[in-house]
Short mmCIF file of C-alpha atoms in Angstrom, two decimals:
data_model
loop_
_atom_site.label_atom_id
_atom_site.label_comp_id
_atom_site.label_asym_id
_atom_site.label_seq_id
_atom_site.Cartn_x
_atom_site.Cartn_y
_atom_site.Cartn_z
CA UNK A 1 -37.43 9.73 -6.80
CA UNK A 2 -34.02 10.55 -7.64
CA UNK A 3 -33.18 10.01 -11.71
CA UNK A 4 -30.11 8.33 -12.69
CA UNK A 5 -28.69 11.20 -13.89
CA UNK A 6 -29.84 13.46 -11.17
CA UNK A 7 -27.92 10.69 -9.16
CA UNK A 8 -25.04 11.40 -11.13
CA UNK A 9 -25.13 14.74 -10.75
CA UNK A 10 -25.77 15.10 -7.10
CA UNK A 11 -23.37 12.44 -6.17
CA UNK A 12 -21.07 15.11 -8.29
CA UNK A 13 -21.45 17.82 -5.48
CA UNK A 14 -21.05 16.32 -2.22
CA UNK A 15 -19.69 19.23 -0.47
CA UNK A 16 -23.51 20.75 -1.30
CA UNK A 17 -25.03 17.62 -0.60
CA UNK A 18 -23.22 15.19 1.82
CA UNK A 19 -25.98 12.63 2.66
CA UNK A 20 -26.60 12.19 -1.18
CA UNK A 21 -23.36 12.21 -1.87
CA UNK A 22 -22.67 9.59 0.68
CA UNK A 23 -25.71 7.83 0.11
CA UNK A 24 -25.59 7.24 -3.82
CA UNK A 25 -21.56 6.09 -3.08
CA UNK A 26 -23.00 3.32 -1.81
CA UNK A 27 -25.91 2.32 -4.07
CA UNK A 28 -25.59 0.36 -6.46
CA UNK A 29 -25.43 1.76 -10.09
CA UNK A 30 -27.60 -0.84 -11.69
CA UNK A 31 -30.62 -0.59 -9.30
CA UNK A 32 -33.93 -1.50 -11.26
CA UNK A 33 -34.72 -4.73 -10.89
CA UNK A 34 -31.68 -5.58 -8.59
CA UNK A 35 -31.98 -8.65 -5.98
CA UNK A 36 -31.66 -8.45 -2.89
CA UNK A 37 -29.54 -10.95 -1.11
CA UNK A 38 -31.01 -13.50 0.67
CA UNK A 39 -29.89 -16.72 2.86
CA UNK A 40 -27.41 -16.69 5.55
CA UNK A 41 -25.73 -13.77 5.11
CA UNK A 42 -29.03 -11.43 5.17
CA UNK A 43 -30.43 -13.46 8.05
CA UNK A 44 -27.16 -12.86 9.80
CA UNK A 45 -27.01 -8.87 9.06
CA UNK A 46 -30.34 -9.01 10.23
CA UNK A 47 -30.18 -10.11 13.30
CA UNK A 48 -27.13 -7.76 14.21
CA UNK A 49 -29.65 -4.97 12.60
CA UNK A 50 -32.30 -5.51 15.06
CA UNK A 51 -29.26 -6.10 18.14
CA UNK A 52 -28.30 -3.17 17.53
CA UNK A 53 -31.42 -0.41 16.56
CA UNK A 54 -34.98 -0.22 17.10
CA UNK A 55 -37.72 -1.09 14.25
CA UNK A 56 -37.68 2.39 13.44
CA UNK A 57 -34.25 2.19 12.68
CA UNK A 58 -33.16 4.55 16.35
CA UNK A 59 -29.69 3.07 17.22
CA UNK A 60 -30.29 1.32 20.86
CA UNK A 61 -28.50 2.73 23.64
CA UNK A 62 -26.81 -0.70 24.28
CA UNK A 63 -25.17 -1.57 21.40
CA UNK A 64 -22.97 -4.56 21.11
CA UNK A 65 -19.96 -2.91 19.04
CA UNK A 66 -18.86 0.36 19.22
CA UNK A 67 -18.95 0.78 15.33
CA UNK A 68 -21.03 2.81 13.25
CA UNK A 69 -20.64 0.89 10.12
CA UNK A 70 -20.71 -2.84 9.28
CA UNK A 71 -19.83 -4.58 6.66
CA UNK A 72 -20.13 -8.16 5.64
CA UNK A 73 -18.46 -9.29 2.83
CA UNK A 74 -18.61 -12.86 0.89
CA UNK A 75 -16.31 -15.41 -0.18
CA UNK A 76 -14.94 -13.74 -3.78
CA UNK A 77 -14.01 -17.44 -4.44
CA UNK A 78 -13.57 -20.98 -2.71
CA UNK A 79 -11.71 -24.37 -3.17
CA UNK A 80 -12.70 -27.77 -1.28
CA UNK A 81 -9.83 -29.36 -0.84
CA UNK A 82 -9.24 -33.21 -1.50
CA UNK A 83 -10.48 -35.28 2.17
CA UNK A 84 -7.87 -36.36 4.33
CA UNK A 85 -9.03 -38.81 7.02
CA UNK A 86 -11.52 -37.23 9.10
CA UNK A 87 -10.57 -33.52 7.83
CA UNK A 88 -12.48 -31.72 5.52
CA UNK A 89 -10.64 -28.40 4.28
CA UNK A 90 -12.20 -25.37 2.07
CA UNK A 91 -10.28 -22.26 0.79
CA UNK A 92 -12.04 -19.34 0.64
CA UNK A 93 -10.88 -15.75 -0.63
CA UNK A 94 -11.99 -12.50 0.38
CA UNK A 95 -11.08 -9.71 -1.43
CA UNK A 96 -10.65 -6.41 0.51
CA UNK A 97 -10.78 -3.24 -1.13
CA UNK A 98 -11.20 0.11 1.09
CA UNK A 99 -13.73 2.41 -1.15
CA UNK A 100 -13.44 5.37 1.01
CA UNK A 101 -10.09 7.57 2.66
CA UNK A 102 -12.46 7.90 6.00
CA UNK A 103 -12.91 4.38 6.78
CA UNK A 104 -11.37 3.86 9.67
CA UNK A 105 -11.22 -0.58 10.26
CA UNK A 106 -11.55 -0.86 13.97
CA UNK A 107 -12.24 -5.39 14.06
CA UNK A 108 -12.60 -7.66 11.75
CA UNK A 109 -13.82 -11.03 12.20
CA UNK A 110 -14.78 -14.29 10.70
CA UNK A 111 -18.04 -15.41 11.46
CA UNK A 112 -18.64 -19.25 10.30
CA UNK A 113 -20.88 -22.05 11.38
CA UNK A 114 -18.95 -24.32 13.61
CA UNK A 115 -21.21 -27.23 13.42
CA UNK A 116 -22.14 -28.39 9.75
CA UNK A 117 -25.45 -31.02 9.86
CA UNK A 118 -24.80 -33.62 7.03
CA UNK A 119 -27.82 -36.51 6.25
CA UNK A 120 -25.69 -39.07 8.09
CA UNK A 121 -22.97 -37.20 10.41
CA UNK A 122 -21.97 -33.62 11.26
CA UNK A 123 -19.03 -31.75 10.69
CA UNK A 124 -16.96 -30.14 13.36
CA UNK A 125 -15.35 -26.50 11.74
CA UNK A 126 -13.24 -23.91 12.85
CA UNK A 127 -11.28 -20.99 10.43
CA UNK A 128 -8.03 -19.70 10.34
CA UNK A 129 -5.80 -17.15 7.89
CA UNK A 130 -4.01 -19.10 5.16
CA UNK A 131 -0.63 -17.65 4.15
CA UNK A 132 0.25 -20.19 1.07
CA UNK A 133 3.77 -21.53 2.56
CA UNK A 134 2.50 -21.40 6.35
CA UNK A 135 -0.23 -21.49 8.04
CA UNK A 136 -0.48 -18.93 10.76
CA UNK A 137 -1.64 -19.28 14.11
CA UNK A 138 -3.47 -17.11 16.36
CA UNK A 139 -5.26 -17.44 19.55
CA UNK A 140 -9.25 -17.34 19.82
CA UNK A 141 -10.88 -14.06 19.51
CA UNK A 142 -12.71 -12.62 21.92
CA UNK A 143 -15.79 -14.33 22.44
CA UNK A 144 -17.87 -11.04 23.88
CA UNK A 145 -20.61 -10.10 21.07
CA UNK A 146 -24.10 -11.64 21.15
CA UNK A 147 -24.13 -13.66 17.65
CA UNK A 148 -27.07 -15.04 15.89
CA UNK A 149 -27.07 -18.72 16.75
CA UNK A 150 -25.57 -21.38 15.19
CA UNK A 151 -22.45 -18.98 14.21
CA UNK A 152 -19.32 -18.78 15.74
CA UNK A 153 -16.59 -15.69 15.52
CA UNK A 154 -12.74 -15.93 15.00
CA UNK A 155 -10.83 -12.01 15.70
CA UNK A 156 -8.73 -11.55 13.15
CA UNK A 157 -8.25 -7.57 13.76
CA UNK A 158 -4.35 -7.44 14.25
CA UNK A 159 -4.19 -10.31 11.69
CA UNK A 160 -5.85 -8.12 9.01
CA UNK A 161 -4.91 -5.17 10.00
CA UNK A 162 -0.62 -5.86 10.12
CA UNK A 163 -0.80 -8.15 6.67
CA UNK A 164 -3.71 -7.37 4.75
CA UNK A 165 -5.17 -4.33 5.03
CA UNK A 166 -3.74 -2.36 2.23
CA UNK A 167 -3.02 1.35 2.71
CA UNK A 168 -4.97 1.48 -0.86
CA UNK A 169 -5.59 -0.98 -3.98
CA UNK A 170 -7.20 -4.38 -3.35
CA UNK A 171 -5.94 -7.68 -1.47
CA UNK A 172 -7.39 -10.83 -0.68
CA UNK A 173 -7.72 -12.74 2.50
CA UNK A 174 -7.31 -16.58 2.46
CA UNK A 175 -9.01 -18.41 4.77
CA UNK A 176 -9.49 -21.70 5.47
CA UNK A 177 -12.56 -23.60 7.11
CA UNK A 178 -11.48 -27.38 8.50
CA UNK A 179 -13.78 -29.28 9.57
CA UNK A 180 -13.57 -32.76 11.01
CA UNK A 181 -16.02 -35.90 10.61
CA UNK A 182 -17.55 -36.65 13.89
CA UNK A 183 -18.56 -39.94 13.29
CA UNK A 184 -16.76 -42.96 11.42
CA UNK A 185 -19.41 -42.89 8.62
CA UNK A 186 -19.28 -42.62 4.38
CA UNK A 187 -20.06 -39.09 3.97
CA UNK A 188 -19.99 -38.87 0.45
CA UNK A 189 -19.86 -36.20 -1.69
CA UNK A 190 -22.14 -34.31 0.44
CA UNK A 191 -19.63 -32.84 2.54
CA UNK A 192 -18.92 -30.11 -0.23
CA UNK A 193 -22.08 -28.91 -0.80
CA UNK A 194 -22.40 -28.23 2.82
CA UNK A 195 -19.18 -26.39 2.31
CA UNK A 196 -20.17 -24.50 -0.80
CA UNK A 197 -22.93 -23.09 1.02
CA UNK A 198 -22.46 -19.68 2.72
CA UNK A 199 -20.12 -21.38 6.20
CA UNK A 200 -18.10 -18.80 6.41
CA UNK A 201 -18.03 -14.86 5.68
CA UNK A 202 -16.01 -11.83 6.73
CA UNK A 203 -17.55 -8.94 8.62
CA UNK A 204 -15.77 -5.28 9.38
CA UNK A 205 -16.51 -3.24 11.23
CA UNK A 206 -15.78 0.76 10.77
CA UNK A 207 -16.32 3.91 12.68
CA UNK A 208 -17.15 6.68 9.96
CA UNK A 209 -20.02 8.12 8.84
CA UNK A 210 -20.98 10.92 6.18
CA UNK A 211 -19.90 13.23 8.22
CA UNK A 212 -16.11 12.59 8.39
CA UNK A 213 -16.05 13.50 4.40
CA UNK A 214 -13.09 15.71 4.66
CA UNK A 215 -15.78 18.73 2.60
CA UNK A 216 -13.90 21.39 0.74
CA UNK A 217 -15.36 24.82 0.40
CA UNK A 218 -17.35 25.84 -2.15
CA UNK A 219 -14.85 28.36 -3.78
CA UNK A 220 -12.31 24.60 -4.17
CA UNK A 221 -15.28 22.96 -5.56
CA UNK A 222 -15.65 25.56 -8.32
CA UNK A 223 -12.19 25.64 -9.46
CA UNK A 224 -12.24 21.70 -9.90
CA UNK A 225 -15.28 21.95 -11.77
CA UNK A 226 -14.64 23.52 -14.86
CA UNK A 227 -18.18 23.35 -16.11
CA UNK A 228 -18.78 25.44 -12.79
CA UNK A 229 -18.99 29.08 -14.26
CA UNK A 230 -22.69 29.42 -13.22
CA UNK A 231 -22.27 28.08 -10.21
CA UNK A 232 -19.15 30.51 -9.51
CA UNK A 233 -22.10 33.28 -10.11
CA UNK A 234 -23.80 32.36 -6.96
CA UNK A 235 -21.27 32.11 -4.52
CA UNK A 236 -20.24 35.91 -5.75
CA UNK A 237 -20.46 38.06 -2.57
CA UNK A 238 -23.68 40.30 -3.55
CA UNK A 239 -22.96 43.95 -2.90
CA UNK B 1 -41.80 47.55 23.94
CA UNK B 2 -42.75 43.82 22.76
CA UNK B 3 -46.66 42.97 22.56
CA UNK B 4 -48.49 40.57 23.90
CA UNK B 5 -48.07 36.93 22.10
CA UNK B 6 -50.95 36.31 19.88
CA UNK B 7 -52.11 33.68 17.57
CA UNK B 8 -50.88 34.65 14.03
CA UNK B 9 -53.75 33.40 12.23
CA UNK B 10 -57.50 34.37 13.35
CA UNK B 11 -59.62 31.55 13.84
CA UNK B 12 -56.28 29.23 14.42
CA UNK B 13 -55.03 28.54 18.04
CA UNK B 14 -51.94 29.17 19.52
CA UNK B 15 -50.55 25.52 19.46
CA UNK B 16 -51.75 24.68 15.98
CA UNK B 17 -49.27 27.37 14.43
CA UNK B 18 -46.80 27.73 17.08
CA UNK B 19 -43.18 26.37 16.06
CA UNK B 20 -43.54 22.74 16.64
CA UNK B 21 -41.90 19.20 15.69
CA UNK B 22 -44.95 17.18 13.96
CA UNK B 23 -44.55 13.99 13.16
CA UNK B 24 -44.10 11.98 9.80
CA UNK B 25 -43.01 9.25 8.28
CA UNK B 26 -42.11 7.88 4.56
CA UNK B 27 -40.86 4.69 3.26
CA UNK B 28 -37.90 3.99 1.49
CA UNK B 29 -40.16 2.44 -1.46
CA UNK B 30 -41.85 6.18 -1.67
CA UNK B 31 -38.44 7.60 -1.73
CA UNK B 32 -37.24 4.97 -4.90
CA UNK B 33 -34.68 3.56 -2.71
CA UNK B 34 -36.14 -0.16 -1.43
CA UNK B 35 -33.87 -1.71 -3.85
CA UNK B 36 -30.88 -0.72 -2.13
CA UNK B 37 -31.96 -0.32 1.65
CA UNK B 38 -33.02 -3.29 3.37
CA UNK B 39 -34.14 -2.11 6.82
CA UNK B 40 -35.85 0.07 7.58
CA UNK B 41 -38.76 -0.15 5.75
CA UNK B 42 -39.84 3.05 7.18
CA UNK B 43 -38.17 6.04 8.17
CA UNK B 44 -39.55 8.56 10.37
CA UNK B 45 -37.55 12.41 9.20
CA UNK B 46 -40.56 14.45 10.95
CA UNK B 47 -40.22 18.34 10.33
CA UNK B 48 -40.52 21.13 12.10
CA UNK B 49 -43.65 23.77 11.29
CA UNK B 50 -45.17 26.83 12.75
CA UNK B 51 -44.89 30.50 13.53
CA UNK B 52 -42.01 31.58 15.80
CA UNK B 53 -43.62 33.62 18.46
CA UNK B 54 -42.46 37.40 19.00
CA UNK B 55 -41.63 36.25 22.52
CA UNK B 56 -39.16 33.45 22.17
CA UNK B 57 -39.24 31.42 25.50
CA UNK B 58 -36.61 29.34 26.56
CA UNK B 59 -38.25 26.25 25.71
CA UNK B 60 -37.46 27.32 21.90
CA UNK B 61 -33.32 27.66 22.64
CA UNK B 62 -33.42 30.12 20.23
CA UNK B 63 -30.29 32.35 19.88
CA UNK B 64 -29.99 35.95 20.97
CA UNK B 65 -29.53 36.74 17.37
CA UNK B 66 -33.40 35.30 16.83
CA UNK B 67 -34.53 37.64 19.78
CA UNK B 68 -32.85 40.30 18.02
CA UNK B 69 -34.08 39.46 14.38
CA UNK B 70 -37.80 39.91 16.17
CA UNK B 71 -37.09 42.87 17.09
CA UNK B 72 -35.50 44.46 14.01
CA UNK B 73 -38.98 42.81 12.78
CA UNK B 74 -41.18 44.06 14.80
CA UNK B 75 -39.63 47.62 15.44
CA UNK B 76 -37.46 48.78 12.86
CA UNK B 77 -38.31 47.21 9.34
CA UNK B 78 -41.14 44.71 8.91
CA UNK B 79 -39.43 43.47 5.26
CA UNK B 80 -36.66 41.22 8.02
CA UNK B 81 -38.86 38.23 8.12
CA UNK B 82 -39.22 36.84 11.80
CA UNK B 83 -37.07 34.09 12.69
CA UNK B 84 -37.76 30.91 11.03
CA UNK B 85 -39.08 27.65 12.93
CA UNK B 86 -36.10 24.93 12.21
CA UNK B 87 -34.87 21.64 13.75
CA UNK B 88 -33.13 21.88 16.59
CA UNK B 89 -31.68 18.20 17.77
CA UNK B 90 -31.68 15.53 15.72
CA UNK B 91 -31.18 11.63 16.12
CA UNK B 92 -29.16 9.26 14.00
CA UNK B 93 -30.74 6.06 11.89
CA UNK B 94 -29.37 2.97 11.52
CA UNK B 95 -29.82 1.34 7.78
CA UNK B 96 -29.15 -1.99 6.36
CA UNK B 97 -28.12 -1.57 2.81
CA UNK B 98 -26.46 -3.35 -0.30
CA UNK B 99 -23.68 -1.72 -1.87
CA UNK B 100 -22.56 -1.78 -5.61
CA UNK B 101 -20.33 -4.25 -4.97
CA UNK B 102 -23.10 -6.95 -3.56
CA UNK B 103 -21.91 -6.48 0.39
CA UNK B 104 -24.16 -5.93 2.76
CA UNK B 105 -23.78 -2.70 4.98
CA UNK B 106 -25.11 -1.61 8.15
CA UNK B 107 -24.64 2.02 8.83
CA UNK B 108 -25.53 4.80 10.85
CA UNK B 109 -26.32 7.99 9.55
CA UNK B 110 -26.06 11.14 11.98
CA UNK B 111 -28.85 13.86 12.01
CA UNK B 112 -31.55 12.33 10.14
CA UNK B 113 -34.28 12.44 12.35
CA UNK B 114 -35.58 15.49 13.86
CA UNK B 115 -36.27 16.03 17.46
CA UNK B 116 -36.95 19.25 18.36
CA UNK B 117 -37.46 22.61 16.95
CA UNK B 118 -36.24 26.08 17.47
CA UNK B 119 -36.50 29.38 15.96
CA UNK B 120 -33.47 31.08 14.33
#
């Protein structure tokens, strides 16, 4: 087991230890006890888990993206919108912020639930990018990935990529879900906790891994590392 | 003027100390890390164990420098240790893991699985 200041230390020298340099990047700081996420957003991760590697973890030989990293990130914060008629609105924002130079963002979609089951009538949805003066439209994405069912997928690569994906710092992604009544019936107030429950997310998709850490040499290390004197005696050439 | 291959240890045959993948597998709970990685549950590294032989046969793709380190070993000065028995290919894993900030990640890792050995 690795300490939490073992972690700190190691994470410290990546150049001597990539994979736990890489690895403790991405834990989580406060781990004991920590919750793991459940509902949709698990079951969906899941399920493009086991698409795309073996119980054991072997990446299949088929995959269905040519990624190597995924990431699925939730609603930061959301807004239901007052009804109109038979339209049903919800803002959500996503807040992007690259943690790494070596991610490289090769698609990025919106997956959401495009039918919404209420006790008395059903919700037809679809998502699109919210600028605040305009909306903005683009044409379907590409509808070529196997998706768990019940979810639907909107491309918003280019989108994201031209307006929102910042060279560094954070941003945030507006989104909106509309959905329209189906049926002429009182829906209630139930229509927003269908909303407020997990109908939409955002999910990246990269092509890095540990290995694209950009490693400087061990001399470079030392000199950034004042503390490194001892360390500076090993790497000595021994006559 | 290389020798025969023999077992190194009496009693021991060939194959059980040869240079050899074996297999093995840990969980992410034995490795304090099941509160961060979701799948997996288990992770097979396997290791690679064994004597390199004095005769290294192609099988091993060991480099000419090896062949040469045996024979420093066996001919000139028996304090050069014989080549040692080390993983040769390796295979990615995929993981499915939270990060600090709460997302979920799905990410695959190059060379963490061994599979296959050589001497070098």
């Amino acid at each position: 087991r690795v300490h939490a200041q073992d972690a700190v230390a190691l994470a410290q020298v990546p150049t001597l230890l990539p994979l736990f340099g890489a690895l403790l990047q991405e834990a989580p700081r406060k781990s004991p006890g920590r919750r793991l996420p459940r509902g949709r957003p698990l079951q969906y991760m899941l399920a493009l888990y086991r698409q795309n590697a073996d119980p054991h973890g072997r990446p299949r030989e088929k995959r269905i993206f040519s990624a190597n990293a995924v990431r699925l990130v939730s609603p930061a914060g959301r807004r239901a919108l007052p009804p109109r008629g038979p339209w049903y609105v919800q803002t959500l924002d996503f807040l992007l912020e690259p943690n790494r130079d070596m991610e490289q963002l090769v698609r990025a979609t919106v997956a959401y639930r495009p039918h919404l089951r209420l006790s008395h009538s059903h919700l037809s949805c679809h998502v699109e990018p919210w600028a605040h003066k305009s909306a903005i439209l683009l044409e379907e994405g590409s509808p070529g990935l196997a998706l768990p069912e019940a979810w639907a997928e909107r491309d918003l690569t280019d989108y994201i990529q031209q307006h929102v994906w910042p060279a560094k710092g954070k941003r945030v992604l507006h989104i909106q879900v509309r959905c329209q009544q189906q049926e002429r019936t009182q829906i209630g107030l139930g229509w927003s906790q269908a909303l407020a429950t997990d109908t939409a997310f955002l999910v990246l998709y990269f092509n890095n891994t540990f290995k694209n850490v950009p490693r400087t040499g061990l001399q470079e290390l030392l000199l950034e590392n004042p503390g490194g004197a001892d360390l500076f005696s090993l790497a000595r050439p021994v006559r | 003027q290389v020798g025969p291959v023999s077992s190194e240890a009496p009693g021991q045959s060939l194959e059980q100390t040869q240079c050899s993948l074996h297999p093995f597998q840990v969980s992410f709970h034995q490795l304090g890390w099941e509160n961060w990685i979701i799948a997996p549950h288990l992770y097979s590294p396997n290791y690679c164990k064994g004597t390199c032989p004095r005769v290294l046969h192609s099988g091993l793709h060991s480099p000419n420098h090896a062949i040469i380190q045996n024979l420093i070993n066996e001919l000139v000065d028996r304090s050069v240790p014989r080549p040692s028995c080390v993983p040769y290919k390796y295979t990615p894993i995929s993981v499915l893991l939270i990060e600090a900030s709460g997302s979920i990640l799905y990410k695959e890792y190059e060379d963490m699985i061994a599979q296959s050995c050589t001497c070098r």
